Coordinates of C-alpha atoms in Angstrom, one line a residue:
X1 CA 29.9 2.4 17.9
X2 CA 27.5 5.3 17.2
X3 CA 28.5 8.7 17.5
X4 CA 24.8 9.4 18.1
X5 CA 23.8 8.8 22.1
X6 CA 20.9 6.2 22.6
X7 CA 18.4 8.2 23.9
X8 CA 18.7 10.6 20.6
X9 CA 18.6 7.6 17.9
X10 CA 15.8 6.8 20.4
X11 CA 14.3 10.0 19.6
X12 CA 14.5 10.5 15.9
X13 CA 13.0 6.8 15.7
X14 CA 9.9 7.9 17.7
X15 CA 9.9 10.9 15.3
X16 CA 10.1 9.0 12.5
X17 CA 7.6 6.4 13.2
X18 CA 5.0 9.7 14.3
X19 CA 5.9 11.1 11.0
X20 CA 4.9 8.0 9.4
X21 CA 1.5 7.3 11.6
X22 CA 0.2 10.4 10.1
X23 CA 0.6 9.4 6.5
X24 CA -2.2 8.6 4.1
X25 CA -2.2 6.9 0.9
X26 CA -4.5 7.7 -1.6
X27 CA -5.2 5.1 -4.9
X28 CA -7.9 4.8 -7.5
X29 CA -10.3 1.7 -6.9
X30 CA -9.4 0.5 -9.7
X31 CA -5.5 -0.1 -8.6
X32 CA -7.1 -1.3 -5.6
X33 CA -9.1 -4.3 -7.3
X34 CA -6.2 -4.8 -9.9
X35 CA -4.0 -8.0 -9.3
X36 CA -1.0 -7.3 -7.5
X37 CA 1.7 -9.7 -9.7
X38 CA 4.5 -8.8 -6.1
X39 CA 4.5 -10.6 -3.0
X40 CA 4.6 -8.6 0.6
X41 CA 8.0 -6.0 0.5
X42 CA 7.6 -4.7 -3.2
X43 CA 3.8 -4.1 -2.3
X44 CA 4.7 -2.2 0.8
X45 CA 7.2 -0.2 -0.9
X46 CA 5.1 1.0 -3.5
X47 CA 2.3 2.0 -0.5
X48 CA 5.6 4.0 1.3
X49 CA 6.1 5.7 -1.9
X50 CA 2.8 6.4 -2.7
X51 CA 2.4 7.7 1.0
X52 CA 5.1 10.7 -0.2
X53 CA 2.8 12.0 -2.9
X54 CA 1.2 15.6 -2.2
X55 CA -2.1 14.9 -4.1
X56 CA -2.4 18.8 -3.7
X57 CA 0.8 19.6 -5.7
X58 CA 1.5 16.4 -7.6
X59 CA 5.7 15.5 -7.5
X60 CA 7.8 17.1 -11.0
X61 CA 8.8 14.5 -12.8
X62 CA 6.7 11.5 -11.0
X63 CA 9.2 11.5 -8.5
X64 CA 9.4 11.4 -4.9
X65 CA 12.0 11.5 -2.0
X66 CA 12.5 9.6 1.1
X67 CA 14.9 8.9 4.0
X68 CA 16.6 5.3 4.0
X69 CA 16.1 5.7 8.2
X70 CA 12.4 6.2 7.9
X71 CA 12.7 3.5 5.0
X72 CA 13.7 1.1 7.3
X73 CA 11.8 2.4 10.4
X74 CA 8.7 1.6 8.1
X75 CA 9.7 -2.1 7.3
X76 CA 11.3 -2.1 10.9
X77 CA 14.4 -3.2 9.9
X78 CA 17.8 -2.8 12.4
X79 CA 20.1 -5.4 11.4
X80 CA 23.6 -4.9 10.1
X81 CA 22.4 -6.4 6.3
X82 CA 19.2 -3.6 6.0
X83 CA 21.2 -2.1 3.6
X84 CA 22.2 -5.1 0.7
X85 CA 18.5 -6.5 2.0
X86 CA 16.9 -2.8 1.0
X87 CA 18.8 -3.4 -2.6
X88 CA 17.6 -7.3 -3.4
X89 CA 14.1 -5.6 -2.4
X90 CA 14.3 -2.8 -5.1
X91 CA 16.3 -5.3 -8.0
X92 CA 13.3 -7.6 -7.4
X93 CA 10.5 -4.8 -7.5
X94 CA 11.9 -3.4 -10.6
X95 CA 12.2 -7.0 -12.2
X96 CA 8.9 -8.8 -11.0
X97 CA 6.6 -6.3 -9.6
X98 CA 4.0 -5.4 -11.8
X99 CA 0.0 -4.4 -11.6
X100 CA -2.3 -5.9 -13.5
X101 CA -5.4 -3.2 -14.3
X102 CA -8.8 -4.3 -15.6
X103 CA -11.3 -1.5 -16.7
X104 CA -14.6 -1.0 -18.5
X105 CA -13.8 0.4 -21.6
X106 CA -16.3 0.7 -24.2
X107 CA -18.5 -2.4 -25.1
X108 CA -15.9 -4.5 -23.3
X109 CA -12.8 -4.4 -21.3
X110 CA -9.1 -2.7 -21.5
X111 CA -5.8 -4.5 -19.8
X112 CA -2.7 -2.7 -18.5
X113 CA 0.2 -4.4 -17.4
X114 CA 2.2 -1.6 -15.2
X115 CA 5.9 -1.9 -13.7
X116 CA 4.9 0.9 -10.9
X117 CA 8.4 1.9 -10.0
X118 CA 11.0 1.7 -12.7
X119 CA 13.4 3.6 -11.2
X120 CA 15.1 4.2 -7.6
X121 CA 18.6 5.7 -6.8
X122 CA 20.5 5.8 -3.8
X123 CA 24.2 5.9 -2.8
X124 CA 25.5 4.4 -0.1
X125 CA 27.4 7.4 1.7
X126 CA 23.8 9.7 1.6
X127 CA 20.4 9.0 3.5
X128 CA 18.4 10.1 0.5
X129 CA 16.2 7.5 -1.8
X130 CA 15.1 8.6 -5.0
X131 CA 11.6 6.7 -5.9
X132 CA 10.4 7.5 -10.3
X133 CA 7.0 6.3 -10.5
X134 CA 6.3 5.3 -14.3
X135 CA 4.1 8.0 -15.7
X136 CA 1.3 5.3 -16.7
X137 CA 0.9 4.8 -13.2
X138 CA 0.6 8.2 -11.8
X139 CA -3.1 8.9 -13.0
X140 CA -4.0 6.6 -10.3
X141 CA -2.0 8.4 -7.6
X142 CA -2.9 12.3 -8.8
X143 CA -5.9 14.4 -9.3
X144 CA -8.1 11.9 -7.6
X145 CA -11.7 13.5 -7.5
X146 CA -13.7 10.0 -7.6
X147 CA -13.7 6.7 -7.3
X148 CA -10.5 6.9 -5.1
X149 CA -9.8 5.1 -1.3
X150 CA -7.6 6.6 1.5
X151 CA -6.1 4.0 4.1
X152 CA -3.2 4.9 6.9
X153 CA -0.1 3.5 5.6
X154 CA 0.6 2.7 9.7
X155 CA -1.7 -0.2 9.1
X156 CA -0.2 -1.1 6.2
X157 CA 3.4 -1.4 7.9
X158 CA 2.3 -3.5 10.4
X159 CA 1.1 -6.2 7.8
X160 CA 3.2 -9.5 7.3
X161 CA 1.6 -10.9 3.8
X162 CA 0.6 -9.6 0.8
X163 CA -2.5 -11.0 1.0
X164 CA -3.3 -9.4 4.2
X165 CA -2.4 -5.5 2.5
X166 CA -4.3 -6.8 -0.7
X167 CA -7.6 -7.8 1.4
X168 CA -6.7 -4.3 3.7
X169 CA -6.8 -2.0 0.8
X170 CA -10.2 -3.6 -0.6
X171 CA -12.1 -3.7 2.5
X172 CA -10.5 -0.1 3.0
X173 CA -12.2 1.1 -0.1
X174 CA -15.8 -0.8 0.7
X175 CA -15.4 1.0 4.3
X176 CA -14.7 4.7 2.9
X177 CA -17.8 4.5 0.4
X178 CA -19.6 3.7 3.6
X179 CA -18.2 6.3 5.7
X180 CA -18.8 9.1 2.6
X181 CA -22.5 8.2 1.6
X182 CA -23.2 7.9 5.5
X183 CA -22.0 11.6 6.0
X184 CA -23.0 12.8 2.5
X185 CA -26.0 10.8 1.6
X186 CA -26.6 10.3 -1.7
X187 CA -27.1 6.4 -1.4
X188 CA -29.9 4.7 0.2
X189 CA -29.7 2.9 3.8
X190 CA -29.5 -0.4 1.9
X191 CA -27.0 0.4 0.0
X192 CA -24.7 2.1 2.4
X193 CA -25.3 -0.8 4.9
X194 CA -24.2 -3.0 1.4
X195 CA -20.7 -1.4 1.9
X196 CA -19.7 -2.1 5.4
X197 CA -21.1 -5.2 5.0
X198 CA -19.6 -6.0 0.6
X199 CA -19.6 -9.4 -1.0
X200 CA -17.1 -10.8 -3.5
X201 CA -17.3 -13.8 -5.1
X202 CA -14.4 -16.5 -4.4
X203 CA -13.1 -16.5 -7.8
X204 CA -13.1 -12.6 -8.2
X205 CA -11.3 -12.8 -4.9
X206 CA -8.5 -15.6 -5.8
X207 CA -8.1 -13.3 -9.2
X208 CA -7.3 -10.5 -6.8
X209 CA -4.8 -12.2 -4.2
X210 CA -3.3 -14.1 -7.7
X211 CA -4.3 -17.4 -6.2
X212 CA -6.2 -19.0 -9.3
X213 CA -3.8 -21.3 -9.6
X214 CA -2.9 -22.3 -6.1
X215 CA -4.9 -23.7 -3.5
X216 CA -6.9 -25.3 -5.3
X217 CA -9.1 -26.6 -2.5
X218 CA -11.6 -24.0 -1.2
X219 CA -10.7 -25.4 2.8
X220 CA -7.0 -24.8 2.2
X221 CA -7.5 -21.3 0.7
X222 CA -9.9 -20.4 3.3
X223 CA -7.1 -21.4 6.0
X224 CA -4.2 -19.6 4.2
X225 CA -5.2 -16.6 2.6
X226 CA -8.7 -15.6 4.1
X227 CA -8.5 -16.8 7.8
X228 CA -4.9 -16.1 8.1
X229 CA -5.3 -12.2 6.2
X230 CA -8.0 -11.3 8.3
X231 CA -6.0 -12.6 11.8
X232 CA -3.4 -9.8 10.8
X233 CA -5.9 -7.2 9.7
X234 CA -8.0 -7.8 12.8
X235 CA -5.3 -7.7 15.0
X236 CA -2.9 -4.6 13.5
X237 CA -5.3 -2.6 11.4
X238 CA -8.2 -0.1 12.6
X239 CA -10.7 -2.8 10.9
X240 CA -12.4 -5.3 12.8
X241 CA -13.5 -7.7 10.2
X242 CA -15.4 -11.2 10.3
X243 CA -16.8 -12.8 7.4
X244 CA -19.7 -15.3 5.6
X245 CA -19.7 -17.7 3.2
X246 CA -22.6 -18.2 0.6
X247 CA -23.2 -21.6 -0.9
X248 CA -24.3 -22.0 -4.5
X249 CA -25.1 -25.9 -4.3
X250 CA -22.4 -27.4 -2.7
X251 CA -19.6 -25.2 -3.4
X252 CA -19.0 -21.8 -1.5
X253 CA -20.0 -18.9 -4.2
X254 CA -19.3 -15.8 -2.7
X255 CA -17.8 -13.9 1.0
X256 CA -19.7 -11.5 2.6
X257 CA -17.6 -9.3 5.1
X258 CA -18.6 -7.4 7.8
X259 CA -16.4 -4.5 8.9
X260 CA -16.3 -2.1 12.0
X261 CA -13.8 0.5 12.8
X262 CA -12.1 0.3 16.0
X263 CA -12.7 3.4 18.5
X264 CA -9.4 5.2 17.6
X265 CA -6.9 5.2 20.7
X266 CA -5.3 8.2 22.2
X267 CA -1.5 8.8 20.4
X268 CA 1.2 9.5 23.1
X269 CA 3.5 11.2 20.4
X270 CA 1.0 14.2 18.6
X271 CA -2.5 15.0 19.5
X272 CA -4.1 14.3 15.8
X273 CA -7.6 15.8 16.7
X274 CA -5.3 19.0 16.4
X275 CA -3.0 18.5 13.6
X276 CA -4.6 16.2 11.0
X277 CA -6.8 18.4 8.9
X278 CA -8.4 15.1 7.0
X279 CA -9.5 14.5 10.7
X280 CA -11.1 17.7 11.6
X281 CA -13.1 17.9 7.6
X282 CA -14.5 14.8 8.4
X283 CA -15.7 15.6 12.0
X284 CA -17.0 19.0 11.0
X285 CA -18.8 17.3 7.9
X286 CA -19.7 14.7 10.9
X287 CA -21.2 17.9 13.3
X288 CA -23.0 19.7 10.6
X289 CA -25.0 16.3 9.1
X290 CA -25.4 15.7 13.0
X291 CA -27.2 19.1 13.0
X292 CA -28.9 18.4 9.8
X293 CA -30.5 15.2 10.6
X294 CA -31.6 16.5 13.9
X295 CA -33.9 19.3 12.4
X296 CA -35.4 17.1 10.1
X297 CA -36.1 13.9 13.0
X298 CA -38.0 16.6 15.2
X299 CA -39.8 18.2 11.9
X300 CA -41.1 14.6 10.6
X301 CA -44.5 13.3 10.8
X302 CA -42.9 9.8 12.2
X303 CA -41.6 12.0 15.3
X304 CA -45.1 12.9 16.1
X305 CA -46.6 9.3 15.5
X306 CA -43.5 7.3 17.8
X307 CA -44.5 10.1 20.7
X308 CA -48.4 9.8 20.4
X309 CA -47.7 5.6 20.3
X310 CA -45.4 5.9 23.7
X311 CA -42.2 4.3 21.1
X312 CA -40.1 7.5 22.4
X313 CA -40.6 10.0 25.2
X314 CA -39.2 13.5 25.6
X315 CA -35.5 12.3 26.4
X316 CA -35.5 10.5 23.4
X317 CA -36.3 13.9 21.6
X318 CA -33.6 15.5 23.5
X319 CA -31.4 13.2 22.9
X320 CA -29.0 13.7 19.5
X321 CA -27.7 10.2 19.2
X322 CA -31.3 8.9 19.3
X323 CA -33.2 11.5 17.1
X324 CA -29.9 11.5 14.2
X325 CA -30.2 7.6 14.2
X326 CA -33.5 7.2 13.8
X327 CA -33.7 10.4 11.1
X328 CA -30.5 8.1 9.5
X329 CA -31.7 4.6 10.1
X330 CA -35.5 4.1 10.5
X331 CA -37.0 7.0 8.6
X332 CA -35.8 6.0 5.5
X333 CA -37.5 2.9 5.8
X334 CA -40.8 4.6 6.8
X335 CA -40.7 6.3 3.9
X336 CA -40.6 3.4 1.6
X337 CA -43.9 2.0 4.1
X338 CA -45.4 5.0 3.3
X339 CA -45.1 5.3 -0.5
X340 CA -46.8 1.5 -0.1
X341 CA -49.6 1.9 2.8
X342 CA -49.6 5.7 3.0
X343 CA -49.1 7.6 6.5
X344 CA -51.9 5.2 7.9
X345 CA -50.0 2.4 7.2
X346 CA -47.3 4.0 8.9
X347 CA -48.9 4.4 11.9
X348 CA -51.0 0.8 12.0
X349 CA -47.2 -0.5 12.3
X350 CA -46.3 1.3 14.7
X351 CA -49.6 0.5 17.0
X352 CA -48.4 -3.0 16.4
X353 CA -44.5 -2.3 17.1
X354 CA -45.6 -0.5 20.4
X355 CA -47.7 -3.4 21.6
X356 CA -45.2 -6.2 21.2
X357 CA -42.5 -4.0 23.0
X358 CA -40.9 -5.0 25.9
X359 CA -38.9 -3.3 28.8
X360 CA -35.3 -4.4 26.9
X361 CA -36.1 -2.5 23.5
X362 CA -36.5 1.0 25.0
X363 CA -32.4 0.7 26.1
X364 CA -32.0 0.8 21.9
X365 CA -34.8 2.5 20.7
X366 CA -33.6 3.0 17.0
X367 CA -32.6 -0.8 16.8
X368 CA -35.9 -1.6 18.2
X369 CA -37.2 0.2 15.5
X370 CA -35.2 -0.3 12.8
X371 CA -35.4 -4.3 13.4
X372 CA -39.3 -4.2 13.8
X373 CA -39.4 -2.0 10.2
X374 CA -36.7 -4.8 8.2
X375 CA -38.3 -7.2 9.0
X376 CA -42.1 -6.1 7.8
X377 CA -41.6 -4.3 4.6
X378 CA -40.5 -7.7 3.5
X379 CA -43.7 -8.9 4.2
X380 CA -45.5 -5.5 2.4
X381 CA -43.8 -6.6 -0.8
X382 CA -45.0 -9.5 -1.3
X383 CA -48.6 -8.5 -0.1
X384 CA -49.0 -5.6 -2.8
X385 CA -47.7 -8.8 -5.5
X386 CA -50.5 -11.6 -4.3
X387 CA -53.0 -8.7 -3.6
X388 CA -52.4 -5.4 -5.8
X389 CA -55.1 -3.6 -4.4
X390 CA -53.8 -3.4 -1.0
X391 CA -51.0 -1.3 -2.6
X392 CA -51.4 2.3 -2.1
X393 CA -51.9 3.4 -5.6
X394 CA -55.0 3.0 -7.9
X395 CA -54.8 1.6 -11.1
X396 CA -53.8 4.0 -14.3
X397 CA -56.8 4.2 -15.7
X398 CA -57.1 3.0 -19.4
X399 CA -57.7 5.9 -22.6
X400 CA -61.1 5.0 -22.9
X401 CA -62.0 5.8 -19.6
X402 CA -60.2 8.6 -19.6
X403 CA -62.4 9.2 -22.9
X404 CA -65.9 9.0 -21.2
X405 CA -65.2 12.2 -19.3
X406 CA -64.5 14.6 -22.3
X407 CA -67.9 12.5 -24.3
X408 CA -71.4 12.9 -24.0
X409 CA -73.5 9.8 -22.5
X410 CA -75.5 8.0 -25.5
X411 CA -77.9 5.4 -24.5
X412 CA -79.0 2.6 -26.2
X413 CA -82.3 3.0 -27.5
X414 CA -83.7 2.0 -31.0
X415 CA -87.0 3.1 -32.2
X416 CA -89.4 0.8 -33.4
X417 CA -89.1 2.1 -37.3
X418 CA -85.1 1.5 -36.9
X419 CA -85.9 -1.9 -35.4
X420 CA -88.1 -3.3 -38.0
X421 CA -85.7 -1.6 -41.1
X422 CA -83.2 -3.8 -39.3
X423 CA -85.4 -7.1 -39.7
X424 CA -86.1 -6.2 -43.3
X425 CA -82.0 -5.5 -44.3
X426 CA -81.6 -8.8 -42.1
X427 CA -84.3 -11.2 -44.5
X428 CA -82.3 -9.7 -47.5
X429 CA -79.0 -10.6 -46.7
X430 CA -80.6 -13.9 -45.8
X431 CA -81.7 -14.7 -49.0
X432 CA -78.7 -13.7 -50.4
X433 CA -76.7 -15.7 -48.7
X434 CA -79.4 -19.1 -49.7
X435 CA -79.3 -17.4 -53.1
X436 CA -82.8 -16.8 -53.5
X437 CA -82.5 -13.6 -54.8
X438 CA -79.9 -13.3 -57.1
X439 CA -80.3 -12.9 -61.3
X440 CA -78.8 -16.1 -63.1
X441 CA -77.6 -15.8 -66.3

């Protein structure tokens, strides 16, 4: 019997489970992509650990501490065996857990093979766990400034298969390039679109999961790992993610995925608008770009042309949502009709946009808009390669023209002494060449 009352194991579990909803982990994309050689509980140990890192002041010795109660609060373990269960889980991460790391490195490519955690103690009359990273692995973990992805280990705990925390962590890292080039910039629309919506081929994705040599059939590996990973991430993670295949004959090549966040839900336990400070960075970057791209919409030519062609009316300019997307979405795209056509261009599109508009469109203006703008500068490409001179540039002009403007005109005129000296010199060489007037010996 516990010498604790309910109601305050009660308590200290909520606590513990708040404490761990506000951690991050933080990983190099490169441990990311690598292959996991673990299945599920070694995988989600390492993410726990990880989780305990201060990136700001990076742990003495690679080595962090946790609680055996938030420990199994994270795995949510309660039965009597947690304890020899927690030790088979350890013995077998230190014995067959391993990362497999892939990386450019000069005119080809380096391979690490990296046992993660080498070393945990515990005792079994203390709470405390003592978690050693190896120190090959900890420049993945530490002085991240690039090429790194942040994901909440709360989704991670509520993930069942390894597969589903390897396929979380890469979508993870497509979605945070998409969420930092969106509030940044930096990258065009196509290419930040690219990540919320990123492709993999199948056999860079079974190399990942280390399913090369299992399921060999592409139905049966589209059942069991992909359907079945993306039924847990869809239904426990902040991602809602679906997902296309593309043939290459008759086989499937490659998976696009496309990934939305979730609106974030309302925490009973601690208000994190107020205490996570990765939170409030990201919505002041979120205000001041908002602020940004709201100065520049109502200072662009386009502005002026979508009011003078009735596209938007004064709400629409009033409106922040409306005048940030279409700065964002659509003016980006303009641009790239403009460096083609030139401003008229521009604006003969738009004549044409505001005559096939109907009532529905003006609910979503900047899709409208956007749509109408994808789907023509499609159509301007391969007009400036059958017809070059509807492009809107001249041809470079060639040296010689160039030439003509630094040279004085000549004109081609012969007088009539030059004319006949040239009949004369021509009868020679005539004669020459019938040898008719050349010495013989």
């Amino acid at each position: 019997m516990s010498i604790i009352p309910e109601n305050e194991q009660n308590q200290k579990q909520v606590q513990i489970l708040n404490e761990l909803s506000k951690r991050k982990v933080v990983e190099h994309n490169s441990l990311i992509t690598s292959i996991a050689k673990m299945d599920k509980t070694p995988l989600k140990m390492f993410e726990l650990a990880v989780s305990c890192i201060d990136t700001e002041e990076p742990p003495k010795d690679h080595t962090v501490y946790l609680s055996k109660e938030e420990l199994f609060a994270f795995f949510k373990v309660s039965d009597n065996d947690k304890h020899s269960r927690f030790k088979q889980a350890v013995e077998k991460m230190q014995k067959q857990a391993f990362f497999q790391i892939k990386e450019e490195a000069g005119k080809g490519f380096k391979f690490k093979s990296i046992v993660p955690i080498p070393y945990v103690e515990w005792t079994d009359y203390n709470d405390e766990v003592k978690i050693e990273f190896h120190r090959e692995i900890m420049p993945y973990l530490i002085n991240l400034k690039k090429n790194f992805t942040q994901h909440a280990l709360s989704d991670i705990a509520e993930l069942n298969s390894k597969y589903s925390i390897i396929l979380y962590r890469w979508l993870s890292m497509n979605y945070n390039q998409y969420e930092h080039y969106s509030n940044k910039g930096g990258r065009r629309a196509k290419q930040v679109e690219a990540y919320r919506n990123p492709s993999i081929k199948v056999k860079e994705m079974r190399l990942m999961t280390d399913t090369v040599n299992e399921y060999h059939k592409y139905n049966d590996w589209d059942r069991y790992i992909l359907k079945n990973s993306l039924k847990e991430i869809n239904a426990h993670t902040s991602f809602n993610v679906t997902y296309d295949k593309i043939k290459k004959g008759r086989s499937i090549d490659s998976i696009v995925f496309h990934i939305e966040k979730k609106p974030v839900a309302k925490n009973e336990y601690y208000k994190q608008e107020e205490q996570d400070p990765v939170y409030l960075e990201n919505k002041a970057d979120r205000e001041a770009k908002q602020k940004m791209l709201f100065a520049e919409a109502m200072q662009s030519p386009y502005t002026k042309l979508l009011g003078e062609k009735w596209l938007i009316n004064v709400a629409d300019m009033q409106d922040i949502s409306t005048m940030t997307g279409l700065a964002e979405k659509v003016y980006p795209l303009y641009d790239e009709l403009k460096e083609a056509r030139g401003l008229k261009g521009v604006e003969t599109h738009l004549s044409y946009v505001a005559s096939k508009q109907e009532g529905y469109s003006k609910r979503n203006v900047v899709k409208y808009l956007k749509t109408a703008i994808e789907g023509y500068l499609p159509t301007v490409a391969l007009q400036d390669l059958e017809q070059p001179e509807r492009a809107n540039y001249k041809k470079p002009r060639s040296l010689e023209e160039v030439a003509k403007d630094f040279l004085p005109d000549y004109q081609n005129e012969t007088s009539e002494a030059e004319k006949e000296e040239l009949r004369r010199l021509k009868a020679e060489i005539d004669k020459k060449l019938r040898g008719e007037g050349l010495d013989h010996e």
